[in-house]
mmCIF file of C-alpha atoms and ligand atoms in Angstrom:
data_model
loop_
_atom_site.group_PDB
_atom_site.id
_atom_site.type_symbol
_atom_site.label_atom_id
_atom_site.label_comp_id
_atom_site.label_asym_id
_atom_site.label_seq_id
_atom_site.Cartn_x
_atom_site.Cartn_y
_atom_site.Cartn_z
ATOM 1 C CA MET A 24 -71.823 -279.439 12.993
ATOM 2 C CA LYS A 25 -74.182 -276.096 13.701
ATOM 3 C CA GLU A 26 -73.207 -273.423 11.287
ATOM 4 C CA GLN A 27 -71.175 -270.635 12.862
ATOM 5 C CA LEU A 28 -73.714 -267.680 13.873
ATOM 6 C CA SER A 29 -76.939 -269.602 13.839
ATOM 7 C CA SER A 30 -77.948 -266.601 16.119
ATOM 8 C CA LEU A 31 -78.285 -264.427 13.025
ATOM 9 C CA PRO A 32 -80.772 -263.850 10.297
ATOM 10 C CA ASP A 33 -80.401 -265.832 7.670
ATOM 11 C CA GLY A 34 -78.605 -264.114 4.588
ATOM 12 C CA PHE A 35 -77.382 -262.000 7.502
ATOM 13 C CA ARG A 36 -74.447 -259.257 6.406
ATOM 14 C CA SER A 37 -71.032 -258.050 7.918
ATOM 15 C CA VAL A 38 -68.622 -255.717 7.726
ATOM 16 C CA VAL A 39 -64.914 -256.501 9.060
ATOM 17 C CA ILE A 40 -62.662 -253.820 9.393
ATOM 18 C CA GLY A 41 -59.134 -254.638 9.209
ATOM 19 C CA ALA A 42 -59.518 -257.298 6.909
ATOM 20 C CA SER A 43 -55.733 -257.034 5.795
ATOM 21 C CA GLY A 44 -54.754 -258.124 9.136
ATOM 22 C CA GLY A 45 -53.859 -261.667 10.740
ATOM 23 C CA ILE A 46 -57.207 -262.422 12.510
ATOM 24 C CA GLY A 47 -59.064 -259.719 10.562
ATOM 25 C CA SER A 48 -58.878 -262.365 6.919
ATOM 26 C CA ALA A 49 -59.354 -265.232 9.323
ATOM 27 C CA ILE A 50 -62.786 -263.784 9.669
ATOM 28 C CA CYS A 51 -63.553 -263.089 6.831
ATOM 29 C CA GLU A 52 -62.206 -266.618 5.399
ATOM 30 C CA GLN A 53 -64.280 -268.065 8.300
ATOM 31 C CA LEU A 54 -67.734 -265.968 6.719
ATOM 32 C CA GLU A 55 -66.708 -266.631 3.114
ATOM 33 C CA THR A 56 -67.334 -270.635 3.673
ATOM 34 C CA ASN A 57 -70.541 -269.820 6.135
ATOM 35 C CA SER A 58 -73.722 -270.605 3.779
ATOM 36 C CA ARG A 59 -75.985 -268.549 5.656
ATOM 37 C CA ALA A 60 -73.922 -265.380 5.053
ATOM 38 C CA GLY A 61 -75.289 -262.656 3.196
ATOM 39 C CA ASP A 62 -72.713 -259.899 1.903
ATOM 40 C CA ILE A 63 -69.473 -259.634 3.351
ATOM 41 C CA ILE A 64 -67.808 -256.250 3.323
ATOM 42 C CA GLU A 65 -64.012 -256.316 3.621
ATOM 43 C CA LEU A 66 -62.387 -252.843 4.484
ATOM 44 C CA SER A 67 -58.693 -252.539 4.716
ATOM 45 C CA ARG A 68 -56.309 -249.494 4.948
ATOM 46 C CA LYS A 69 -53.913 -251.765 1.723
ATOM 47 C CA ARG A 70 -57.033 -252.193 -0.216
ATOM 48 C CA ASP A 71 -59.629 -249.972 0.141
ATOM 49 C CA GLY A 72 -57.941 -247.136 1.859
ATOM 50 C CA PHE A 73 -59.585 -247.275 5.265
ATOM 51 C CA GLU A 74 -57.439 -245.258 7.245
ATOM 52 C CA LEU A 75 -58.631 -245.294 10.634
ATOM 53 C CA LEU A 76 -56.998 -242.231 12.129
ATOM 54 C CA GLU A 77 -59.088 -239.627 9.514
ATOM 55 C CA GLU A 78 -62.536 -239.053 10.580
ATOM 56 C CA SER A 79 -63.927 -238.125 7.332
ATOM 57 C CA ASN A 80 -62.264 -241.394 5.741
ATOM 58 C CA ILE A 81 -64.640 -243.470 8.426
ATOM 59 C CA ARG A 82 -67.359 -241.698 8.049
ATOM 60 C CA ALA A 83 -67.642 -241.837 4.049
ATOM 61 C CA HIS A 84 -66.935 -245.692 4.643
ATOM 62 C CA ALA A 85 -69.708 -246.074 6.983
ATOM 63 C CA ALA A 86 -72.272 -244.084 4.988
ATOM 64 C CA ARG A 87 -71.866 -246.516 1.898
ATOM 65 C CA LEU A 88 -72.986 -249.378 4.294
ATOM 66 C CA GLU A 89 -76.912 -249.496 2.566
ATOM 67 C CA PRO A 90 -79.152 -251.233 3.973
ATOM 68 C CA SER A 91 -77.783 -251.820 7.318
ATOM 69 C CA VAL A 92 -75.797 -255.261 9.190
ATOM 70 C CA HIS A 93 -75.696 -257.556 11.181
ATOM 71 C CA LEU A 94 -72.096 -257.935 11.894
ATOM 72 C CA ILE A 95 -69.402 -255.972 12.451
ATOM 73 C CA VAL A 96 -65.860 -256.997 13.282
ATOM 74 C CA CYS A 97 -63.607 -254.738 14.327
ATOM 75 C CA ALA A 98 -60.202 -255.966 14.001
ATOM 76 C CA THR A 99 -57.629 -253.427 13.903
ATOM 77 C CA GLY A 100 -55.081 -252.633 16.336
ATOM 78 C CA ALA A 101 -51.210 -252.479 16.204
ATOM 79 C CA LEU A 102 -48.810 -253.352 19.307
ATOM 80 C CA THR A 103 -45.161 -251.741 17.399
ATOM 81 C CA ILE A 104 -45.939 -248.467 15.560
ATOM 82 C CA ASN A 105 -43.261 -246.514 13.668
ATOM 83 C CA ASN A 106 -40.692 -249.587 15.162
ATOM 84 C CA ILE A 107 -41.489 -248.734 18.568
ATOM 85 C CA GLY A 108 -43.042 -251.580 20.565
ATOM 86 C CA PRO A 109 -44.355 -252.177 23.929
ATOM 87 C CA GLU A 110 -42.628 -250.142 27.046
ATOM 88 C CA LYS A 111 -40.600 -252.533 29.485
ATOM 89 C CA SER A 112 -40.887 -250.115 31.906
ATOM 90 C CA LEU A 113 -41.775 -246.493 32.778
ATOM 91 C CA ARG A 114 -38.646 -245.035 32.139
ATOM 92 C CA GLN A 115 -39.162 -245.777 28.608
ATOM 93 C CA LEU A 116 -42.672 -244.291 28.422
ATOM 94 C CA ASP A 117 -42.578 -241.907 25.413
ATOM 95 C CA PRO A 118 -45.647 -238.757 24.648
ATOM 96 C CA ASP A 119 -45.944 -239.326 21.251
ATOM 97 C CA ALA A 120 -45.422 -243.016 21.374
ATOM 98 C CA MET A 121 -48.423 -243.129 23.761
ATOM 99 C CA LEU A 122 -50.328 -241.072 21.845
ATOM 100 C CA SER A 123 -49.778 -243.086 18.915
ATOM 101 C CA GLN A 124 -51.137 -246.714 20.970
ATOM 102 C CA PHE A 125 -54.267 -244.110 21.630
ATOM 103 C CA ARG A 126 -55.262 -243.193 18.308
ATOM 104 C CA VAL A 127 -54.981 -246.305 16.837
ATOM 105 C CA ASN A 128 -55.861 -248.669 19.683
ATOM 106 C CA THR A 129 -58.964 -246.373 20.940
ATOM 107 C CA ILE A 130 -59.755 -243.227 19.151
ATOM 108 C CA GLY A 131 -59.676 -245.206 15.568
ATOM 109 C CA PRO A 132 -62.085 -247.259 17.220
ATOM 110 C CA ALA A 133 -63.934 -245.122 19.315
ATOM 111 C CA LEU A 134 -64.650 -243.331 15.971
ATOM 112 C CA ILE A 135 -65.350 -247.085 14.064
ATOM 113 C CA ALA A 136 -68.127 -247.391 16.860
ATOM 114 C CA LYS A 137 -69.395 -243.894 15.960
ATOM 115 C CA HIS A 138 -69.585 -243.984 12.398
ATOM 116 C CA PHE A 139 -70.485 -247.619 12.047
ATOM 117 C CA LEU A 140 -72.747 -248.910 14.930
ATOM 118 C CA PRO A 141 -75.564 -246.884 14.347
ATOM 119 C CA ARG A 142 -75.839 -248.918 10.858
ATOM 120 C CA LEU A 143 -76.959 -251.788 12.555
ATOM 121 C CA ASP A 144 -80.083 -253.505 11.804
ATOM 122 C CA ARG A 145 -82.449 -252.353 14.562
ATOM 123 C CA ARG A 146 -85.267 -254.966 13.909
ATOM 124 C CA THR A 147 -83.370 -258.572 15.232
ATOM 125 C CA ARG A 148 -80.449 -259.475 16.546
ATOM 126 C CA THR A 149 -76.751 -258.157 15.734
ATOM 127 C CA ILE A 150 -73.271 -258.203 16.988
ATOM 128 C CA ALA A 151 -70.461 -255.409 17.199
ATOM 129 C CA LEU A 152 -67.062 -256.803 18.696
ATOM 130 C CA PHE A 153 -64.088 -254.717 18.672
ATOM 131 C CA LEU A 154 -61.439 -256.938 19.127
ATOM 132 C CA SER A 155 -59.269 -255.877 22.232
ATOM 133 C CA ALA A 156 -56.539 -257.194 24.572
ATOM 134 C CA ARG A 157 -56.457 -259.351 27.961
ATOM 135 C CA VAL A 158 -53.277 -256.745 29.151
ATOM 136 C CA GLY A 159 -56.097 -254.122 28.947
ATOM 137 C CA SER A 160 -57.849 -255.225 32.194
ATOM 138 C CA ILE A 161 -56.752 -253.700 34.774
ATOM 139 C CA GLY A 162 -57.669 -256.042 37.644
ATOM 140 C CA ASP A 163 -55.727 -258.945 35.676
ATOM 141 C CA ASN A 164 -52.260 -256.810 35.790
ATOM 142 C CA ARG A 165 -49.973 -258.697 37.340
ATOM 143 C CA LEU A 166 -47.285 -258.404 35.538
ATOM 144 C CA GLY A 167 -46.917 -254.454 34.469
ATOM 145 C CA GLY A 168 -44.787 -253.382 31.529
ATOM 146 C CA TRP A 169 -46.228 -252.443 28.319
ATOM 147 C CA MET A 170 -48.036 -249.073 29.572
ATOM 148 C CA SER A 171 -49.041 -247.650 26.458
ATOM 149 C CA TYR A 172 -51.106 -250.427 24.841
ATOM 150 C CA ARG A 173 -52.632 -251.638 28.422
ATOM 151 C CA ALA A 174 -54.047 -248.097 29.196
ATOM 152 C CA SER A 175 -55.248 -247.919 24.889
ATOM 153 C CA LYS A 176 -56.667 -251.049 25.259
ATOM 154 C CA ALA A 177 -58.014 -250.554 28.883
ATOM 155 C CA ALA A 178 -59.603 -247.436 27.530
ATOM 156 C CA LEU A 179 -61.224 -249.248 23.975
ATOM 157 C CA ASN A 180 -62.864 -251.316 26.847
ATOM 158 C CA GLN A 181 -64.177 -248.266 28.442
ATOM 159 C CA VAL A 182 -65.476 -246.928 24.601
ATOM 160 C CA VAL A 183 -67.237 -249.918 23.978
ATOM 161 C CA ARG A 184 -69.252 -250.521 27.583
ATOM 162 C CA THR A 185 -70.418 -246.835 27.409
ATOM 163 C CA ALA A 186 -71.231 -247.324 23.568
ATOM 164 C CA SER A 187 -73.293 -250.726 24.612
ATOM 165 C CA ILE A 188 -75.217 -248.770 26.933
ATOM 166 C CA GLU A 189 -76.123 -245.980 24.567
ATOM 167 C CA MET A 190 -77.281 -248.985 21.663
ATOM 168 C CA VAL A 191 -79.893 -250.261 24.113
ATOM 169 C CA ARG A 192 -82.015 -246.878 23.602
ATOM 170 C CA THR A 193 -81.686 -247.754 19.939
ATOM 171 C CA HIS A 194 -80.691 -250.597 19.061
ATOM 172 C CA PRO A 195 -82.432 -253.017 22.262
ATOM 173 C CA SER A 196 -81.345 -256.178 20.351
ATOM 174 C CA ALA A 197 -77.310 -254.930 19.198
ATOM 175 C CA ILE A 198 -74.618 -257.386 21.328
ATOM 176 C CA VAL A 199 -71.525 -255.104 21.456
ATOM 177 C CA ALA A 200 -68.543 -256.532 23.358
ATOM 178 C CA SER A 201 -64.521 -256.129 23.374
ATOM 179 C CA ILE A 202 -63.189 -260.240 23.001
ATOM 180 C CA HIS A 203 -59.174 -260.753 23.956
ATOM 181 C CA PRO A 204 -58.288 -263.506 20.845
ATOM 182 C CA GLY A 205 -55.679 -265.011 22.741
ATOM 183 C CA THR A 206 -52.226 -265.178 21.675
ATOM 184 C CA VAL A 207 -53.046 -265.138 17.990
ATOM 185 C CA ARG A 208 -50.136 -266.055 15.704
ATOM 186 C CA THR A 209 -49.885 -263.110 13.278
ATOM 187 C CA PRO A 210 -47.276 -260.066 12.204
ATOM 188 C CA LEU A 211 -48.562 -258.177 15.317
ATOM 189 C CA SER A 212 -47.552 -260.901 18.262
ATOM 190 C CA GLU A 213 -44.608 -262.662 16.591
ATOM 191 C CA PRO A 214 -42.153 -260.782 18.024
ATOM 192 C CA TYR A 215 -43.238 -261.455 21.647
ATOM 193 C CA SER A 216 -45.347 -264.799 21.567
ATOM 194 C CA ARG A 217 -41.854 -266.614 21.680
ATOM 195 C CA GLY A 218 -42.518 -269.099 25.056
ATOM 196 C CA HIS A 219 -46.543 -268.921 24.848
ATOM 197 C CA SER A 220 -48.580 -271.520 23.416
ATOM 198 C CA SER A 221 -50.680 -269.314 20.696
ATOM 199 C CA VAL A 222 -53.050 -270.891 17.991
ATOM 200 C CA SER A 223 -53.162 -270.209 14.234
ATOM 201 C CA PRO A 224 -55.402 -267.043 13.264
ATOM 202 C CA ASP A 225 -57.584 -270.015 11.838
ATOM 203 C CA GLU A 226 -58.741 -271.360 15.061
ATOM 204 C CA ALA A 227 -58.828 -267.776 16.330
ATOM 205 C CA ALA A 228 -61.455 -266.795 14.075
ATOM 206 C CA ARG A 229 -63.467 -269.532 14.902
ATOM 207 C CA THR A 230 -63.410 -269.616 18.632
ATOM 208 C CA ILE A 231 -64.257 -265.760 18.168
ATOM 209 C CA LEU A 232 -67.184 -265.848 15.906
ATOM 210 C CA ARG A 233 -68.377 -269.060 18.152
ATOM 211 C CA THR A 234 -67.973 -267.008 21.162
ATOM 212 C CA ALA A 235 -70.062 -264.043 19.478
ATOM 213 C CA ASN A 236 -72.803 -266.002 18.702
ATOM 214 C CA ASP A 237 -73.236 -267.087 22.225
ATOM 215 C CA LEU A 238 -73.720 -263.776 24.090
ATOM 216 C CA THR A 239 -76.700 -263.044 25.242
ATOM 217 C CA GLN A 240 -75.637 -260.092 27.216
ATOM 218 C CA THR A 241 -73.831 -256.361 25.805
ATOM 219 C CA GLY A 242 -71.689 -254.341 27.176
ATOM 220 C CA LEU A 243 -69.015 -257.629 28.104
ATOM 221 C CA PHE A 244 -65.315 -258.111 28.284
ATOM 222 C CA VAL A 245 -64.768 -261.706 27.012
ATOM 223 C CA ALA A 246 -61.886 -263.888 26.396
ATOM 224 C CA TYR A 247 -62.160 -265.864 22.742
ATOM 225 C CA ASP A 248 -63.099 -269.276 24.933
ATOM 226 C CA GLY A 249 -66.281 -266.985 25.969
ATOM 227 C CA THR A 250 -64.759 -266.506 29.723
ATOM 228 C CA PHE A 251 -65.670 -263.138 31.134
ATOM 229 C CA ILE A 252 -62.479 -261.281 31.912
ATOM 230 C CA GLU A 253 -62.664 -258.706 34.627
ATOM 231 C CA TRP A 254 -62.693 -254.618 33.179
HETATM 232 N N1 LIG B 30 -52.491 -261.388 18.119
HETATM 233 C C1 LIG B 30 -52.639 -261.535 18.989
HETATM 234 O O1 LIG B 30 -51.560 -262.623 19.438
HETATM 235 C C2 LIG B 30 -53.661 -260.387 19.756
HETATM 236 C C3 LIG B 30 -53.387 -260.796 21.203
HETATM 237 C C4 LIG B 30 -54.296 -259.916 22.043
HETATM 238 C C5 LIG B 30 -54.707 -258.719 20.985
HETATM 239 N N2 LIG B 30 -54.726 -258.678 19.758
HETATM 240 C C6 LIG B 30 -55.607 -257.402 19.129
HETATM 241 O O2 LIG B 30 -56.122 -258.148 17.497
HETATM 242 C C7 LIG B 30 -56.653 -257.040 16.618
HETATM 243 C C8 LIG B 30 -56.125 -257.772 15.639
HETATM 244 O O3 LIG B 30 -54.338 -258.427 15.919
HETATM 245 P P1 LIG B 30 -53.465 -258.865 15.131
HETATM 246 O O4 LIG B 30 -53.038 -259.832 15.439
HETATM 247 O O5 LIG B 30 -54.602 -259.374 13.756
HETATM 248 O O6 LIG B 30 -52.653 -257.482 14.159
HETATM 249 P P2 LIG B 30 -52.232 -257.326 12.978
HETATM 250 O O7 LIG B 30 -51.780 -258.513 12.003
HETATM 251 O O8 LIG B 30 -50.925 -256.181 12.838
HETATM 252 O O9 LIG B 30 -53.617 -256.665 12.172
HETATM 253 C C9 LIG B 30 -54.154 -255.419 12.697
HETATM 254 C C10 LIG B 30 -54.920 -254.573 11.114
HETATM 255 O O10 LIG B 30 -54.969 -253.505 11.587
HETATM 256 C C11 LIG B 30 -54.958 -252.654 11.010
HETATM 257 N N3 LIG B 30 -54.344 -251.025 11.236
HETATM 258 C C12 LIG B 30 -53.425 -250.667 12.014
HETATM 259 N N4 LIG B 30 -53.902 -249.911 11.915
HETATM 260 C C13 LIG B 30 -54.490 -249.152 11.085
HETATM 261 C C14 LIG B 30 -54.641 -248.276 10.831
HETATM 262 N N5 LIG B 30 -54.040 -246.551 10.977
HETATM 263 N N6 LIG B 30 -55.535 -247.525 9.954
HETATM 264 C C15 LIG B 30 -56.573 -248.891 9.307
HETATM 265 N N7 LIG B 30 -56.044 -250.204 9.731
HETATM 266 C C16 LIG B 30 -55.035 -250.238 10.775
HETATM 267 C C17 LIG B 30 -53.780 -253.249 9.829
HETATM 268 O O11 LIG B 30 -53.935 -252.498 8.849
HETATM 269 P P3 LIG B 30 -52.415 -252.440 7.691
HETATM 270 O O12 LIG B 30 -52.288 -253.766 7.392
HETATM 271 O O13 LIG B 30 -53.088 -251.732 6.885
HETATM 272 O O14 LIG B 30 -51.277 -252.592 8.127
HETATM 273 C C18 LIG B 30 -54.351 -254.657 9.769
HETATM 274 O O15 LIG B 30 -55.698 -255.084 9.061
HETATM 275 C C19 LIG B 30 -55.671 -255.720 17.317
HETATM 276 O O16 LIG B 30 -56.382 -254.926 18.282
HETATM 277 C C20 LIG B 30 -54.975 -256.665 18.480
HETATM 278 O O17 LIG B 30 -54.304 -255.638 19.437
HETATM 279 C C21 LIG B 30 -53.723 -259.389 19.275
#
């Protein structure tokens, strides 16, 4: 079987942010068994004090990345924050809860983009993935509900798309993408996944990395299986 991430150079260096999460930890495990992988830098709030609500903290972690890296995975995110889950309808919208969703799902990853994307190797193919969600698609929204989470992921997609365009100027071989992992059995989805088909974090990590490896265009919003998702 073809080794994962064959499009990256031998000894490629990776950073996984949100390494304590269901999907983040499964991605770390995949990388750890990859014989071509070089250093794997795993960052999490629990173990490393990586707090994505504080720019100074993100800046300090990014500043330690030397030499440059070839793969960045931002696997952070939240659906329930301070025990407040997604809204069923507009009536439940709460400004503080909505702001919290934007801070974790949009502003944090945007700051990660700001400080970590410049750390990608300019001389070779590199990949930066931001875990988004299909429910962040505006065109695909036919159900309503989950307003804050949807809006925060739609905004994340815009951040990723904008960053990808800027990166072309300095890092012409970089692929910067938003990816929907599918419904994955993790603490985030557990309260909401009943009745939906779901995959294990291990399976999700494999398909995410396979799809990332095959991406030939930057600035896309794709699903785990490589299909494009409308914005
Ligand atoms: N699971 C699914 O079915 C599904 C579906 C669609 C999209 N997604 C997206 O996939 C990504 C990963 O989800 P998951 O299912 O793996 O969730 P998870 O198991 O809950 O992991 C979330 C990760 O985000 C980190 N995090 C949250 N808030 C943070 C903060 N303020 N500072 C630093 N780290 C923070 C968590 O760190 P701690 O461990 O310290 O809390 C954890 O590492 C998310 O963006 C999610 O929206 C998941």
